[in-house]
Coordinates of C-alpha atoms and ligand atoms in Angstrom, one line a residue:
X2 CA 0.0 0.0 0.0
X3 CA 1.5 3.4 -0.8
X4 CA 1.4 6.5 1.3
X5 CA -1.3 7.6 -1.6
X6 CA -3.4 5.0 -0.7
X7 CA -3.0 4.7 3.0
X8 CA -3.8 8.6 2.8
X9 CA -6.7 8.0 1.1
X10 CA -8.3 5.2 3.5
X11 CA -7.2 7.2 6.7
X12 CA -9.5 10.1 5.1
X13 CA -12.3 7.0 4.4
X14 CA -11.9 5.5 8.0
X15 CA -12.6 9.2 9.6
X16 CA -15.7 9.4 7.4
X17 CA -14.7 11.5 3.9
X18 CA -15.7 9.6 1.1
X19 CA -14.8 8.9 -2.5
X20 CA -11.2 10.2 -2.7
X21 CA -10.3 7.7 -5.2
X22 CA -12.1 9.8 -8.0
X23 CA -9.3 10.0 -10.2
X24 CA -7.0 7.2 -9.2
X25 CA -4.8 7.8 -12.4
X26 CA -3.9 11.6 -11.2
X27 CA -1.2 12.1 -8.8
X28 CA -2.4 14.5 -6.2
X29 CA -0.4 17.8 -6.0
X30 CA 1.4 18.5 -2.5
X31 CA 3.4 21.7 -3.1
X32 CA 1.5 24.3 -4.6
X33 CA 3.0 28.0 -6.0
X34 CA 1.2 31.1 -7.1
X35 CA 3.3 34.0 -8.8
X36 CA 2.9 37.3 -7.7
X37 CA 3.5 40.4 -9.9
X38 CA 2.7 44.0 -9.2
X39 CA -0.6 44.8 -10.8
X40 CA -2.0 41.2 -10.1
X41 CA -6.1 41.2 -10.3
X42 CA -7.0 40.3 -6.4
X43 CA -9.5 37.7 -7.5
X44 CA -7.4 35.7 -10.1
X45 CA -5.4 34.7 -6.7
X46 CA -7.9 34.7 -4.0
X47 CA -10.7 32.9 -5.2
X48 CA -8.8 29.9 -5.9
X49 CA -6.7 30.2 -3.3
X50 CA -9.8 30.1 -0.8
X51 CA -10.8 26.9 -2.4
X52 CA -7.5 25.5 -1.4
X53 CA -7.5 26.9 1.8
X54 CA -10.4 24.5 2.2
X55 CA -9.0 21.7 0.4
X56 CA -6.0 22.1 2.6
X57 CA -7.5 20.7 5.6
X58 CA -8.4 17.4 3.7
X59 CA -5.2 16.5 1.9
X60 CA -1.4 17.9 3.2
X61 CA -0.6 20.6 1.3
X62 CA 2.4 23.7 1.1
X63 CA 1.9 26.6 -0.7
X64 CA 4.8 29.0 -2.0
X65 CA 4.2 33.0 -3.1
X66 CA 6.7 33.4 -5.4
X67 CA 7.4 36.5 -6.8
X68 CA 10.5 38.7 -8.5
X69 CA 11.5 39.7 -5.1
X70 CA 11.1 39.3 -1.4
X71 CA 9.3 42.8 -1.3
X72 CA 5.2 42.9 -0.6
X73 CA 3.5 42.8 -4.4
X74 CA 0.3 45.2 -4.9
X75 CA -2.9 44.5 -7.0
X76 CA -4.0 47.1 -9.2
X77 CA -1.4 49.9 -9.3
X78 CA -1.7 52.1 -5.8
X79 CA -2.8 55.1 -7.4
X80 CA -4.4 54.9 -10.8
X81 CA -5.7 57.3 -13.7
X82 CA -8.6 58.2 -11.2
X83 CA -6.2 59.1 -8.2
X84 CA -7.7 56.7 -6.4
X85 CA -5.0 54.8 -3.7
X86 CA -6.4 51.7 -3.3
X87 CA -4.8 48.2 -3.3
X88 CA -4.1 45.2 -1.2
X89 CA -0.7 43.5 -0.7
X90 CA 0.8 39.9 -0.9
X91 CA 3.6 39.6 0.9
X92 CA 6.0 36.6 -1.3
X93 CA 7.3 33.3 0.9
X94 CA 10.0 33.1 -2.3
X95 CA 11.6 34.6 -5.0
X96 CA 12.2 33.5 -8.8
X97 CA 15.3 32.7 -7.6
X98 CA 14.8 30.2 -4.6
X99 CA 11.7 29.0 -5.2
X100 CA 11.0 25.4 -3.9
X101 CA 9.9 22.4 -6.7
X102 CA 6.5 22.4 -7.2
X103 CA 3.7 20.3 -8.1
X104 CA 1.0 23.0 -8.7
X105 CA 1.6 26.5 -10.3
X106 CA -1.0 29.2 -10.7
X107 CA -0.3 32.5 -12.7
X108 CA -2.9 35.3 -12.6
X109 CA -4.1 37.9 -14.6
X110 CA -4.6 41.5 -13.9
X111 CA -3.1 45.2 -15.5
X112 CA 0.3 44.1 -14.8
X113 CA 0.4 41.4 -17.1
X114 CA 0.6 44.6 -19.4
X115 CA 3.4 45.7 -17.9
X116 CA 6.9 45.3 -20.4
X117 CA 9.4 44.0 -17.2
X118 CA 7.4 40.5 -16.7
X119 CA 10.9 38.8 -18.3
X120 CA 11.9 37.3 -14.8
X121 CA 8.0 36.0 -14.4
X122 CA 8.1 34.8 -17.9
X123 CA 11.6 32.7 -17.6
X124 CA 10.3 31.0 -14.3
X125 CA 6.8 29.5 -15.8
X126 CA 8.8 28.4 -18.9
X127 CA 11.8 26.7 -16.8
X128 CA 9.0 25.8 -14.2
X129 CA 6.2 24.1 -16.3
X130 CA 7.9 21.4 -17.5
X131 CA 8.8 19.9 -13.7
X132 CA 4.5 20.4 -12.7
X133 CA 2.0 17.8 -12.5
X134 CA -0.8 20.8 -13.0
X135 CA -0.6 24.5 -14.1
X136 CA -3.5 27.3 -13.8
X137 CA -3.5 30.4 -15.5
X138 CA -6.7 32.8 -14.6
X139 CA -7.6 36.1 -17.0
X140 CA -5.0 37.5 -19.0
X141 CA -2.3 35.4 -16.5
X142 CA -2.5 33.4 -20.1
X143 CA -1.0 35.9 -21.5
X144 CA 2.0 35.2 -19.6
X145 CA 2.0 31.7 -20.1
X146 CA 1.5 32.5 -24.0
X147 CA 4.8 34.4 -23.8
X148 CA 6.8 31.6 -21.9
X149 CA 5.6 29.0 -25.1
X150 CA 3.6 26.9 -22.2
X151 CA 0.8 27.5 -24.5
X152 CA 1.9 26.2 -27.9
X153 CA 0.5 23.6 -29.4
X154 CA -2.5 24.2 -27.0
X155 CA -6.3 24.8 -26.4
X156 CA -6.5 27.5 -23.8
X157 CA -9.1 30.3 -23.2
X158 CA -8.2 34.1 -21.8
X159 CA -10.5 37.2 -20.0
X160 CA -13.2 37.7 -23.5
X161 CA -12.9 41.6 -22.4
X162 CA -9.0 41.2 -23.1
X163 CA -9.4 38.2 -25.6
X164 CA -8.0 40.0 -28.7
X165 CA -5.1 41.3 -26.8
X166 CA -3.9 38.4 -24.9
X167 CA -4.6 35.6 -27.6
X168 CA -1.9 37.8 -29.9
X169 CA 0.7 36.5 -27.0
X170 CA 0.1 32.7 -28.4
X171 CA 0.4 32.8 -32.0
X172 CA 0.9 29.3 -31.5
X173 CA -2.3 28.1 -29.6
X174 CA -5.7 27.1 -30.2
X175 CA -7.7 30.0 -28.4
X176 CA -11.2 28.9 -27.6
X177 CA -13.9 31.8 -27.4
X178 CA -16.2 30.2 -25.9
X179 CA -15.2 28.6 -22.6
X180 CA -15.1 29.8 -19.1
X181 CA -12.0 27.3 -18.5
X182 CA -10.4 25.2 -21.3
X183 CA -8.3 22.0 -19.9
X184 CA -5.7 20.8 -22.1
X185 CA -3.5 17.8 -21.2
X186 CA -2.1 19.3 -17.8
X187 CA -3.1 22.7 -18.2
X188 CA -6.0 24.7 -17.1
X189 CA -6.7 28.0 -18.5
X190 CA -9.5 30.3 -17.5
X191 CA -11.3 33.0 -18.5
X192 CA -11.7 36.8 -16.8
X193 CA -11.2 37.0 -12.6
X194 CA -14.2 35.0 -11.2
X195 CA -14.0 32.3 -13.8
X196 CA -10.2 31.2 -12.2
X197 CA -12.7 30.2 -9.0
X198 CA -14.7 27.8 -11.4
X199 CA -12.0 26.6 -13.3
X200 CA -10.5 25.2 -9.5
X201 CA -13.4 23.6 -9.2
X202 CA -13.3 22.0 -12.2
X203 CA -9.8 20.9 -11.4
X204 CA -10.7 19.8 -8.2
X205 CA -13.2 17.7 -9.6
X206 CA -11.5 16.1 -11.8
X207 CA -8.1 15.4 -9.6
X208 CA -9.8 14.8 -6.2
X209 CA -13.4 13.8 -7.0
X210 CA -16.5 15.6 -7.8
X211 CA -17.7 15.1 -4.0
X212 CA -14.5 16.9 -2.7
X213 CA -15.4 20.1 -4.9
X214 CA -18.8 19.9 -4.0
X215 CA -18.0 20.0 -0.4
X216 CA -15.7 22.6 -0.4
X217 CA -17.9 24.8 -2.7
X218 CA -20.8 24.1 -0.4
X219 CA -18.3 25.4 2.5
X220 CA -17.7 28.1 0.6
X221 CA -21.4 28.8 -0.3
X222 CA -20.2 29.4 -3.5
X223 CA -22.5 29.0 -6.5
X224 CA -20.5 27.6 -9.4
X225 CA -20.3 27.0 -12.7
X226 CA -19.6 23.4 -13.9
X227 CA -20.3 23.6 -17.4
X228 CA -16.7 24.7 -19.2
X229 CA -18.5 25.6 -22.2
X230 CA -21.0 27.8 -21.3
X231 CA -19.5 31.2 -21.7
X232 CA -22.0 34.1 -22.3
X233 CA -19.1 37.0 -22.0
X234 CA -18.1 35.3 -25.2
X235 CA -20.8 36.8 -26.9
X236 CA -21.4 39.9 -24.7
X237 CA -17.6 40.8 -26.5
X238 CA -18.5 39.8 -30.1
X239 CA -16.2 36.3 -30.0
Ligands
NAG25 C1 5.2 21.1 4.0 O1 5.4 22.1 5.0 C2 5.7 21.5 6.3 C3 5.8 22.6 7.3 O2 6.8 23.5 6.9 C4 6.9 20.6 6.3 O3 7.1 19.9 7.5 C5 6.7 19.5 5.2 O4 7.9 18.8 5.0 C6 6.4 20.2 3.9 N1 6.0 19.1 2.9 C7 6.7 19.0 1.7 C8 6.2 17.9 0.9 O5 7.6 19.8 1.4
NAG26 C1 -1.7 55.5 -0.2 O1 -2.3 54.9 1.0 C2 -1.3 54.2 1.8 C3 -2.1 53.5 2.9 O2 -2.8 54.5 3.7 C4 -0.3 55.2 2.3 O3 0.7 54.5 3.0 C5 0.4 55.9 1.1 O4 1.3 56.9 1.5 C6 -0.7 56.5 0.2 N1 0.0 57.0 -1.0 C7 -0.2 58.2 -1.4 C8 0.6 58.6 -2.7 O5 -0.9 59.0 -0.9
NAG27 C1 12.7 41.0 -22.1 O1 12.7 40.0 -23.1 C2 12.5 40.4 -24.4 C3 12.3 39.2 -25.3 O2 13.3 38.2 -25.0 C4 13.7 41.3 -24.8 O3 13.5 41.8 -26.1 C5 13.8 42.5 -23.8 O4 15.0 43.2 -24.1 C6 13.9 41.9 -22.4 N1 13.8 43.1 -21.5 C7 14.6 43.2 -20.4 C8 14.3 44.5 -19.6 O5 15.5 42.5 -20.2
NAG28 C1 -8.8 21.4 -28.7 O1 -9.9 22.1 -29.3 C2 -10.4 21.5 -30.5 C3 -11.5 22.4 -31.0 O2 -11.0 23.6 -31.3 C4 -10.9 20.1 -30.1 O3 -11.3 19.4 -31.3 C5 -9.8 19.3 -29.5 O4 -10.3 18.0 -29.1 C6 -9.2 20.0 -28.3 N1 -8.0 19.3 -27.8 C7 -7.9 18.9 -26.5 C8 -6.6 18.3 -26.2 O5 -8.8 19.2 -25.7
NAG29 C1 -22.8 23.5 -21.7 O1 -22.9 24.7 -22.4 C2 -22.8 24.5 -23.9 C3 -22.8 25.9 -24.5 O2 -23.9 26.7 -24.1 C4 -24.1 23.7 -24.3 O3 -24.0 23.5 -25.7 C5 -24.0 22.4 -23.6 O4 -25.2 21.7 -23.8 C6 -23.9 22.5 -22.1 N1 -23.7 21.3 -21.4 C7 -24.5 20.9 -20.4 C8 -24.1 19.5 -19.8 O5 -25.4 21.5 -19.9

């Protein structure tokens, strides 16, 4: 019996059923999120919360990773409208010393506009090919696009900043229509709230369709299970 296994009927025998779901998927232990000034609060949050959750069912280590040790701001502090008003991450890790992972999640927001993402860039390309899973939320594709992650691939992007970030991939399959696109190991979702769904969906599918539901329902989140159902598509003419 491997440590999988005996895992998996410890969390049986103390009454949380039907972890072997997806038997064939090894389940991730060290998770990483990037952080980059300008990140969209939501694209790390929402999933995030859902692991929070999923944290107290299976062992699990997450890393902050960002370009250095310095706190990292959503939206930038003050912005056309004067307004001074973000929120701060503060990084466990940089580019340079961050631990291997299983699990990396790259979000979208204004700064994947910004033109000095190189040192974000160069860690998802030397990083992806050592994952079991990798997320992207909103225009964090964009990134991903620009690290070649994305070649060769289906993979969706915010519709509001579709045209834009699908120019990044010249090489991948941009679906319209999908408020998270799976692709092999990679899940791509579509603008802010759709990262949350798309973690379900992956939660779904690696750890069982029970364990999402439970942790939505602790969440009291409503979600949205069907991939292809995507209305912003059409609300932006794609
Ligand atoms: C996860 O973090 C805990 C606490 O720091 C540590 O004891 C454990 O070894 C870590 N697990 C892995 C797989 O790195
Ligand atoms: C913005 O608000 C923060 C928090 O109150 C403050 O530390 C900072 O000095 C403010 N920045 C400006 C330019 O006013
Ligand atoms: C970032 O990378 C691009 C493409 O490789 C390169 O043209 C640009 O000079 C780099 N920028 C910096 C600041 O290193
Ligand atoms: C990629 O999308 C196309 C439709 O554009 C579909 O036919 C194909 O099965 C998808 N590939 C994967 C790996 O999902
Ligand atoms: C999911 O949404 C697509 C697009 O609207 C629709 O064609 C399909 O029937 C839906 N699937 C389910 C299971 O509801």
């Amino acid at each position: 019996m491997g440590v999988t296994d005996l895992l998996k009927l410890l969390l049986l025998s103390s009454g949380f059923v039907g972890l072997a779901a997806a038997a064939d998927s090894p389940i991730p232990v060290n998770f990483g999120v990037i952080a980059f000034p300008g990140f969209e609060a939501l694209d790390i949050f929402g999933p995030l919360d859902a692991l929070n959750l999923l944290a107290y069912k299976y062992p699990m280590n997450l890393s902050i990773i960002a370009a250095t040790m310095d706190p990292v701001g959503t939206t930038p502090r003050i912005n056309p409208k004067n307004s001074n008003f973000s929120e701060f991450i503060v990084p466990t890790h940089t580019f340079e010393n961050a631990p291997p992972l299983d699990f990396l999640l790259v979000p979208g927001g204004p700064g994947t506009r910004a033109t000095n993402l190189n040192s974000t860039i160069d860690f998802v390309r030397d990083t992806y090919p050592s994952l079991q899973y990798f997320m992207t939320v909103c225009t964090g594709a964009g990134i991903a696009a620009r690290a070649g992650v994305l070649d060769g691939k289906n993979a969706t992007t915010n519709k509001r900043a579709f045209k834009e970030t699908s120019a990044w991939g010249p090489k991948t399959n941009w679906i319209t229509h999908a408020r998270w696109v799976v692709d092999g190991n990679i899940w791509t979702t579509s603008g802010v709230s759709a990262g949350t769904d798309g973690l379900f969906g992956f939660m779904s599918q690696i750890y069982g369709e029970d364990v999402a539901l439970n942790t939505a329902n602790g969440m009291e989140y409503v979600r949205w299970t069907n991939a292809s159902y995507d209305p912003f598509a059409d609300l932006y003419d794609l």
